[in-house]
mmCIF file of C-alpha atoms and ligand atoms in Angstrom:
data_model
loop_
_atom_site.group_PDB
_atom_site.id
_atom_site.type_symbol
_atom_site.label_atom_id
_atom_site.label_comp_id
_atom_site.label_asym_id
_atom_site.label_seq_id
_atom_site.Cartn_x
_atom_site.Cartn_y
_atom_site.Cartn_z
ATOM 1 C CA MET A 1 -15.009 5.483 -10.232
ATOM 2 C CA ALA A 2 -16.802 5.293 -14.001
ATOM 3 C CA ALA A 3 -14.514 2.658 -15.126
ATOM 4 C CA GLU A 4 -15.317 0.489 -11.608
ATOM 5 C CA LEU A 5 -19.002 1.283 -12.648
ATOM 6 C CA LEU A 6 -18.681 0.702 -16.086
ATOM 7 C CA SER A 7 -17.073 -2.738 -15.415
ATOM 8 C CA ARG A 8 -20.125 -4.157 -12.795
ATOM 9 C CA ARG A 9 -22.132 -4.252 -15.876
ATOM 10 C CA GLN A 10 -21.726 -6.851 -19.177
ATOM 11 C CA HIS A 11 -18.685 -6.609 -21.428
ATOM 12 C CA THR A 12 -16.634 -8.608 -23.316
ATOM 13 C CA ALA A 13 -13.754 -9.994 -21.979
ATOM 14 C CA ASP A 14 -12.027 -7.366 -24.343
ATOM 15 C CA THR A 15 -13.963 -4.507 -23.146
ATOM 16 C CA LEU A 16 -13.331 -5.982 -19.273
ATOM 17 C CA LYS A 17 -9.267 -5.783 -19.577
ATOM 18 C CA LEU A 18 -9.524 -2.177 -21.179
ATOM 19 C CA LEU A 19 -11.297 -1.256 -18.182
ATOM 20 C CA GLY A 20 -9.345 -2.192 -16.103
ATOM 21 C CA THR A 21 -6.317 -0.918 -17.333
ATOM 22 C CA ILE A 22 -8.125 2.117 -17.102
ATOM 23 C CA SER A 23 -8.856 1.791 -13.359
ATOM 24 C CA ASP A 24 -5.187 0.862 -12.784
ATOM 25 C CA SER A 25 -3.748 3.982 -14.869
ATOM 26 C CA VAL A 26 -5.918 6.025 -12.775
ATOM 27 C CA ALA A 27 -4.930 4.801 -9.530
ATOM 28 C CA ARG A 28 -1.267 4.775 -10.505
ATOM 29 C CA ALA A 29 -1.697 8.210 -11.277
ATOM 30 C CA GLN A 30 -3.517 9.031 -8.083
ATOM 31 C CA ARG A 31 -0.886 7.639 -5.980
ATOM 32 C CA LEU A 32 1.612 9.490 -8.092
ATOM 33 C CA VAL A 33 0.328 13.300 -6.928
ATOM 34 C CA ALA A 34 -0.871 12.046 -3.388
ATOM 35 C CA ASP A 35 2.968 11.229 -2.649
ATOM 36 C CA LEU A 36 4.851 13.978 -4.709
ATOM 37 C CA LEU A 37 2.575 16.767 -3.176
ATOM 38 C CA ASP A 38 3.640 14.822 0.455
ATOM 39 C CA TYR A 39 6.723 15.237 -0.808
ATOM 40 C CA THR A 40 6.853 18.488 -1.563
ATOM 41 C CA LEU A 41 5.506 19.505 2.354
ATOM 42 C CA LEU A 42 8.008 17.158 3.866
ATOM 43 C CA GLN A 43 10.672 19.083 2.025
ATOM 44 C CA GLU A 44 9.040 22.728 3.162
ATOM 45 C CA GLY A 45 9.076 20.849 6.645
ATOM 46 C CA ARG A 46 5.706 20.462 7.179
ATOM 47 C CA GLY A 47 5.286 17.134 8.575
ATOM 48 C CA ILE A 48 2.311 14.452 7.245
ATOM 49 C CA ALA A 49 -1.115 16.172 8.038
ATOM 50 C CA LEU A 50 -3.129 13.569 10.145
ATOM 51 C CA HIS A 51 -6.980 12.590 11.416
ATOM 52 C CA PRO A 52 -6.787 10.084 13.338
ATOM 53 C CA VAL A 53 -9.804 8.565 14.588
ATOM 54 C CA LEU A 54 -10.703 5.454 16.743
ATOM 55 C CA CYS A 55 -12.574 2.842 14.684
ATOM 56 C CA ASP A 56 -12.882 -0.300 13.185
ATOM 57 C CA LEU A 57 -9.301 -1.958 11.637
ATOM 58 C CA SER A 58 -10.992 -4.991 10.415
ATOM 59 C CA GLU A 59 -13.983 -3.077 8.365
ATOM 60 C CA ALA A 60 -11.327 -0.138 7.556
ATOM 61 C CA VAL A 61 -8.716 -2.451 5.520
ATOM 62 C CA ALA A 62 -11.134 -4.642 3.796
ATOM 63 C CA ARG A 63 -12.636 -1.695 2.202
ATOM 64 C CA CYS A 64 -9.015 -0.670 1.009
ATOM 65 C CA VAL A 65 -9.051 -4.268 -0.441
ATOM 66 C CA GLU A 66 -11.947 -4.240 -1.684
ATOM 67 C CA GLU A 67 -11.365 -1.398 -3.743
ATOM 68 C CA LEU A 68 -7.456 -1.878 -4.707
ATOM 69 C CA ARG A 69 -8.968 -5.270 -5.855
ATOM 70 C CA LEU A 70 -10.276 -3.406 -9.061
ATOM 71 C CA THR A 71 -6.916 -1.929 -9.577
ATOM 72 C CA CYS A 72 -5.393 -5.275 -9.559
ATOM 73 C CA PRO A 73 -7.947 -8.135 -11.303
ATOM 74 C CA ASP A 74 -5.347 -10.579 -12.256
ATOM 75 C CA TYR A 75 -4.090 -10.808 -8.552
ATOM 76 C CA PRO A 76 -5.839 -12.633 -5.506
ATOM 77 C CA LEU A 77 -5.413 -10.180 -3.281
ATOM 78 C CA ILE A 78 -6.238 -11.648 0.271
ATOM 79 C CA HIS A 79 -7.345 -10.206 3.361
ATOM 80 C CA LEU A 80 -7.172 -11.276 7.029
ATOM 81 C CA HIS A 81 -7.560 -9.585 10.124
ATOM 82 C CA LEU A 82 -6.677 -10.863 13.955
ATOM 83 C CA GLY A 83 -7.230 -9.774 17.033
ATOM 84 C CA GLU A 84 -9.504 -7.181 18.719
ATOM 85 C CA ARG A 85 -11.295 -4.719 15.865
ATOM 86 C CA SER A 86 -10.274 -0.882 16.965
ATOM 87 C CA ALA A 87 -7.843 1.076 16.911
ATOM 88 C CA LEU A 88 -6.555 4.662 16.052
ATOM 89 C CA PHE A 89 -5.518 5.872 13.077
ATOM 90 C CA ASP A 90 -6.051 8.291 9.736
ATOM 91 C CA LYS A 91 -8.539 6.095 7.379
ATOM 92 C CA ASP A 92 -7.329 7.935 4.340
ATOM 93 C CA ARG A 93 -3.342 7.951 5.183
ATOM 94 C CA LEU A 94 -3.621 4.170 5.950
ATOM 95 C CA HIS A 95 -5.472 3.691 2.523
ATOM 96 C CA GLN A 96 -3.103 5.482 1.086
ATOM 97 C CA ALA A 97 -0.096 3.698 2.858
ATOM 98 C CA VAL A 98 -1.512 0.311 1.557
ATOM 99 C CA GLY A 99 -2.230 1.421 -1.519
ATOM 100 C CA ASN A 100 1.859 2.324 -1.861
ATOM 101 C CA LEU A 101 2.490 -1.508 -0.261
ATOM 102 C CA VAL A 102 0.115 -2.960 -2.693
ATOM 103 C CA ALA A 103 1.106 -1.311 -5.563
ATOM 104 C CA ASN A 104 4.538 -2.580 -5.402
ATOM 105 C CA ALA A 105 3.282 -6.187 -4.321
ATOM 106 C CA VAL A 106 1.971 -5.937 -8.072
ATOM 107 C CA ALA A 107 4.777 -4.174 -9.364
ATOM 108 C CA TYR A 108 7.487 -6.308 -8.381
ATOM 109 C CA GLY A 109 6.453 -9.679 -7.085
ATOM 110 C CA GLU A 110 5.275 -12.709 -8.842
ATOM 111 C CA ARG A 111 3.032 -12.139 -11.087
ATOM 112 C CA GLY A 112 -0.765 -13.395 -10.489
ATOM 113 C CA ALA A 113 0.463 -14.686 -7.125
ATOM 114 C CA PRO A 114 -1.901 -14.340 -3.788
ATOM 115 C CA ILE A 115 -0.654 -11.235 -2.231
ATOM 116 C CA GLN A 116 -1.903 -10.853 1.826
ATOM 117 C CA VAL A 117 -2.790 -8.193 3.606
ATOM 118 C CA THR A 118 -3.236 -8.826 7.070
ATOM 119 C CA SER A 119 -4.566 -6.512 9.594
ATOM 120 C CA ARG A 120 -3.772 -6.996 13.571
ATOM 121 C CA SER A 121 -4.990 -4.878 16.489
ATOM 122 C CA TYR A 122 -3.532 -6.048 20.089
ATOM 123 C CA GLY A 123 -3.767 -3.182 22.836
ATOM 124 C CA ARG A 124 -2.260 -0.221 22.192
ATOM 125 C CA ALA A 125 -0.633 -1.207 18.687
ATOM 126 C CA ALA A 126 -2.066 -2.638 15.538
ATOM 127 C CA THR A 127 0.096 -3.462 12.768
ATOM 128 C CA VAL A 128 -1.018 -3.892 8.991
ATOM 129 C CA SER A 129 1.597 -6.129 7.001
ATOM 130 C CA VAL A 130 1.757 -6.497 3.440
ATOM 131 C CA HIS A 131 3.344 -10.084 1.564
ATOM 132 C CA ASN A 132 4.046 -11.048 -1.952
ATOM 133 C CA TRP A 133 5.811 -13.939 -3.419
ATOM 134 C CA GLY A 134 8.642 -13.396 -5.842
ATOM 135 C CA VAL A 135 12.397 -12.254 -6.307
ATOM 136 C CA PRO A 136 13.689 -11.195 -2.715
ATOM 137 C CA ILE A 137 14.422 -7.657 -2.651
ATOM 138 C CA PRO A 138 18.304 -7.203 -2.882
ATOM 139 C CA ALA A 139 20.501 -7.049 0.396
ATOM 140 C CA GLU A 140 21.937 -3.833 -0.536
ATOM 141 C CA LEU A 141 18.869 -2.204 -1.683
ATOM 142 C CA LEU A 142 17.026 -3.252 1.898
ATOM 143 C CA GLY A 143 18.760 -0.834 4.231
ATOM 144 C CA ARG A 144 17.656 2.537 1.545
ATOM 145 C CA LEU A 145 14.606 1.227 0.630
ATOM 146 C CA PHE A 146 12.288 4.074 2.948
ATOM 147 C CA GLU A 147 14.477 6.897 1.626
ATOM 148 C CA PRO A 148 13.105 9.107 -1.025
ATOM 149 C CA LEU A 149 13.726 8.650 -4.868
ATOM 150 C CA VAL A 150 15.549 4.906 -4.224
ATOM 151 C CA ARG A 151 14.312 2.967 -6.761
ATOM 152 C CA GLY A 152 15.494 -1.043 -7.730
ATOM 153 C CA GLN A 153 16.650 -2.663 -10.945
ATOM 154 C CA GLN A 154 13.356 -4.277 -11.745
ATOM 155 C CA ARG A 155 11.474 -3.165 -15.087
ATOM 156 C CA ALA A 156 8.488 -1.937 -13.373
ATOM 157 C CA ALA A 157 10.943 -0.293 -11.188
ATOM 158 C CA LYS A 158 12.617 1.592 -14.230
ATOM 159 C CA ALA A 159 9.701 2.390 -16.156
ATOM 160 C CA GLY A 160 7.677 5.632 -14.629
ATOM 161 C CA SER A 161 8.744 4.979 -10.976
ATOM 162 C CA ILE A 162 10.069 7.969 -8.543
ATOM 163 C CA GLY A 163 10.786 6.291 -5.577
ATOM 164 C CA LEU A 164 8.785 7.807 -3.171
ATOM 165 C CA GLY A 165 6.353 4.684 -2.486
ATOM 166 C CA LEU A 166 8.123 3.058 0.658
ATOM 167 C CA PHE A 167 9.227 6.570 1.357
ATOM 168 C CA ILE A 168 5.515 7.904 2.468
ATOM 169 C CA VAL A 169 4.390 4.703 4.056
ATOM 170 C CA ARG A 170 7.290 4.744 6.706
ATOM 171 C CA GLN A 171 6.242 8.982 6.813
ATOM 172 C CA ILE A 172 2.348 7.853 7.675
ATOM 173 C CA ALA A 173 3.584 5.069 10.090
ATOM 174 C CA GLN A 174 6.047 7.630 11.638
ATOM 175 C CA ALA A 175 3.131 10.258 12.328
ATOM 176 C CA HIS A 176 0.829 7.644 13.846
ATOM 177 C CA ALA A 177 3.487 6.856 16.380
ATOM 178 C CA GLY A 178 4.482 3.575 14.804
ATOM 179 C CA GLU A 179 7.604 2.228 12.315
ATOM 180 C CA VAL A 180 7.461 0.190 9.191
ATOM 181 C CA SER A 181 9.600 -2.944 8.293
ATOM 182 C CA VAL A 182 10.760 -5.328 5.966
ATOM 183 C CA THR A 183 11.783 -9.260 5.757
ATOM 184 C CA SER A 184 12.425 -10.448 2.158
ATOM 185 C CA THR A 185 13.285 -13.738 1.340
ATOM 186 C CA GLU A 186 13.287 -16.341 -1.437
ATOM 187 C CA GLN A 187 11.525 -18.819 0.806
ATOM 188 C CA ALA A 188 9.200 -16.658 2.758
ATOM 189 C CA GLY A 189 8.916 -14.119 -0.065
ATOM 190 C CA THR A 190 8.625 -10.383 1.013
ATOM 191 C CA THR A 191 6.583 -8.321 3.705
ATOM 192 C CA PHE A 192 5.900 -5.175 4.953
ATOM 193 C CA CYS A 193 4.151 -4.398 8.314
ATOM 194 C CA ILE A 194 3.233 -1.047 9.183
ATOM 195 C CA THR A 195 2.542 -0.434 12.849
ATOM 196 C CA LEU A 196 -0.127 2.453 13.996
ATOM 197 C CA ALA A 197 1.071 3.022 18.115
ATOM 198 C CA MET A 198 -0.740 5.892 19.042
ATOM 199 C CA PRO A 199 -1.531 6.300 22.528
ATOM 200 C CA LEU A 200 -5.445 5.520 22.690
ATOM 201 C CA PRO A 201 -7.527 8.178 24.494
ATOM 202 C CA GLN A 202 -8.539 8.039 28.092
HETATM 203 N N1 ATP B 1 7.236 -5.826 -2.643
HETATM 204 C C1 ATP B 1 8.435 -5.837 -3.215
HETATM 205 N N2 ATP B 1 8.989 -6.881 -3.596
HETATM 206 C C2 ATP B 1 10.490 -6.237 -4.197
HETATM 207 N N3 ATP B 1 10.882 -5.220 -4.499
HETATM 208 C C3 ATP B 1 10.468 -4.122 -3.983
HETATM 209 C C4 ATP B 1 8.923 -4.126 -3.429
HETATM 210 N N4 ATP B 1 8.396 -3.286 -2.701
HETATM 211 C C5 ATP B 1 9.413 -2.078 -3.746
HETATM 212 N N5 ATP B 1 10.181 -2.857 -3.732
HETATM 213 C C6 ATP B 1 11.603 -2.152 -4.586
HETATM 214 O O1 ATP B 1 12.024 -0.660 -3.611
HETATM 215 C C7 ATP B 1 11.979 -0.007 -4.228
HETATM 216 C C8 ATP B 1 11.530 1.589 -3.808
HETATM 217 O O2 ATP B 1 9.730 1.454 -3.445
HETATM 218 P P1 ATP B 1 8.682 2.517 -3.831
HETATM 219 O O3 ATP B 1 7.530 2.014 -3.659
HETATM 220 O O4 ATP B 1 9.713 3.533 -2.683
HETATM 221 O O5 ATP B 1 9.445 2.948 -5.441
HETATM 222 P P2 ATP B 1 8.870 2.663 -6.878
HETATM 223 O O6 ATP B 1 7.793 1.754 -6.815
HETATM 224 O O7 ATP B 1 9.766 2.242 -7.663
HETATM 225 O O8 ATP B 1 7.947 4.344 -7.049
HETATM 226 P P3 ATP B 1 6.990 4.797 -6.872
HETATM 227 O O9 ATP B 1 5.943 3.700 -5.733
HETATM 228 O O10 ATP B 1 7.248 6.404 -6.263
HETATM 229 O O11 ATP B 1 6.097 4.717 -7.856
HETATM 230 C C9 ATP B 1 11.189 -0.514 -5.461
HETATM 231 O O12 ATP B 1 11.924 -0.011 -6.876
HETATM 232 C C10 ATP B 1 11.391 -1.747 -5.988
HETATM 233 O O13 ATP B 1 12.981 -2.172 -6.394
HETATM 234 MG MG1 MG B 2 6.243 1.780 -4.928
#
């Protein structure tokens, strides 16, 4: 937060770059701690704690994207909303899931290429997807991606990642009576899509 506030003042390009690196490292540490804590609780047989509220999906995802932009200034991070606006979900949990997906898009996608977050709400079901360009995920990894402690062979995956991000994303989606799916090809890029399908209150 302090680094983000500082970055809004006048600085040289070098200082701004350093502040970007600090924001990125802090966000990464926060993500790892949150995922590790959830993993430990899940191992203990406790489910993902969820506080769903009926709210504006477009606004919640826009805020989340705005915050994530500060952690990856070198990537155009685009948000698009389609359909109705309201949906039933836990804002913090959605933020955690989208944060994990965007962090992956930055770590494993094509450097500097646009990353698109699309939210949609249609009646009972809402979806949030994250798309990036770059080398597609190998077929043998696609089937195991959402299992805990599974990592790929990329340099970014070997350096300091633990393979929990997508496992937690799946737990969050399932806690919302939904799922997460992935498609990944050279031509179409990589898209992860979370469905939120909790029954709306009558
Ligand atoms: N958008 C993506 N493009 C290409 N490969 C991806 C993408 N997202 C995930 N992967 C691959 O899936 C693996 C598992 O991702 P996951 O987020 O679960 O763990 P991680 O990123 O390795 O570690 P952590 O998220 O715990 O820091 C990654 O190591 C990477 O190989
Ligand atoms: Mg990850």
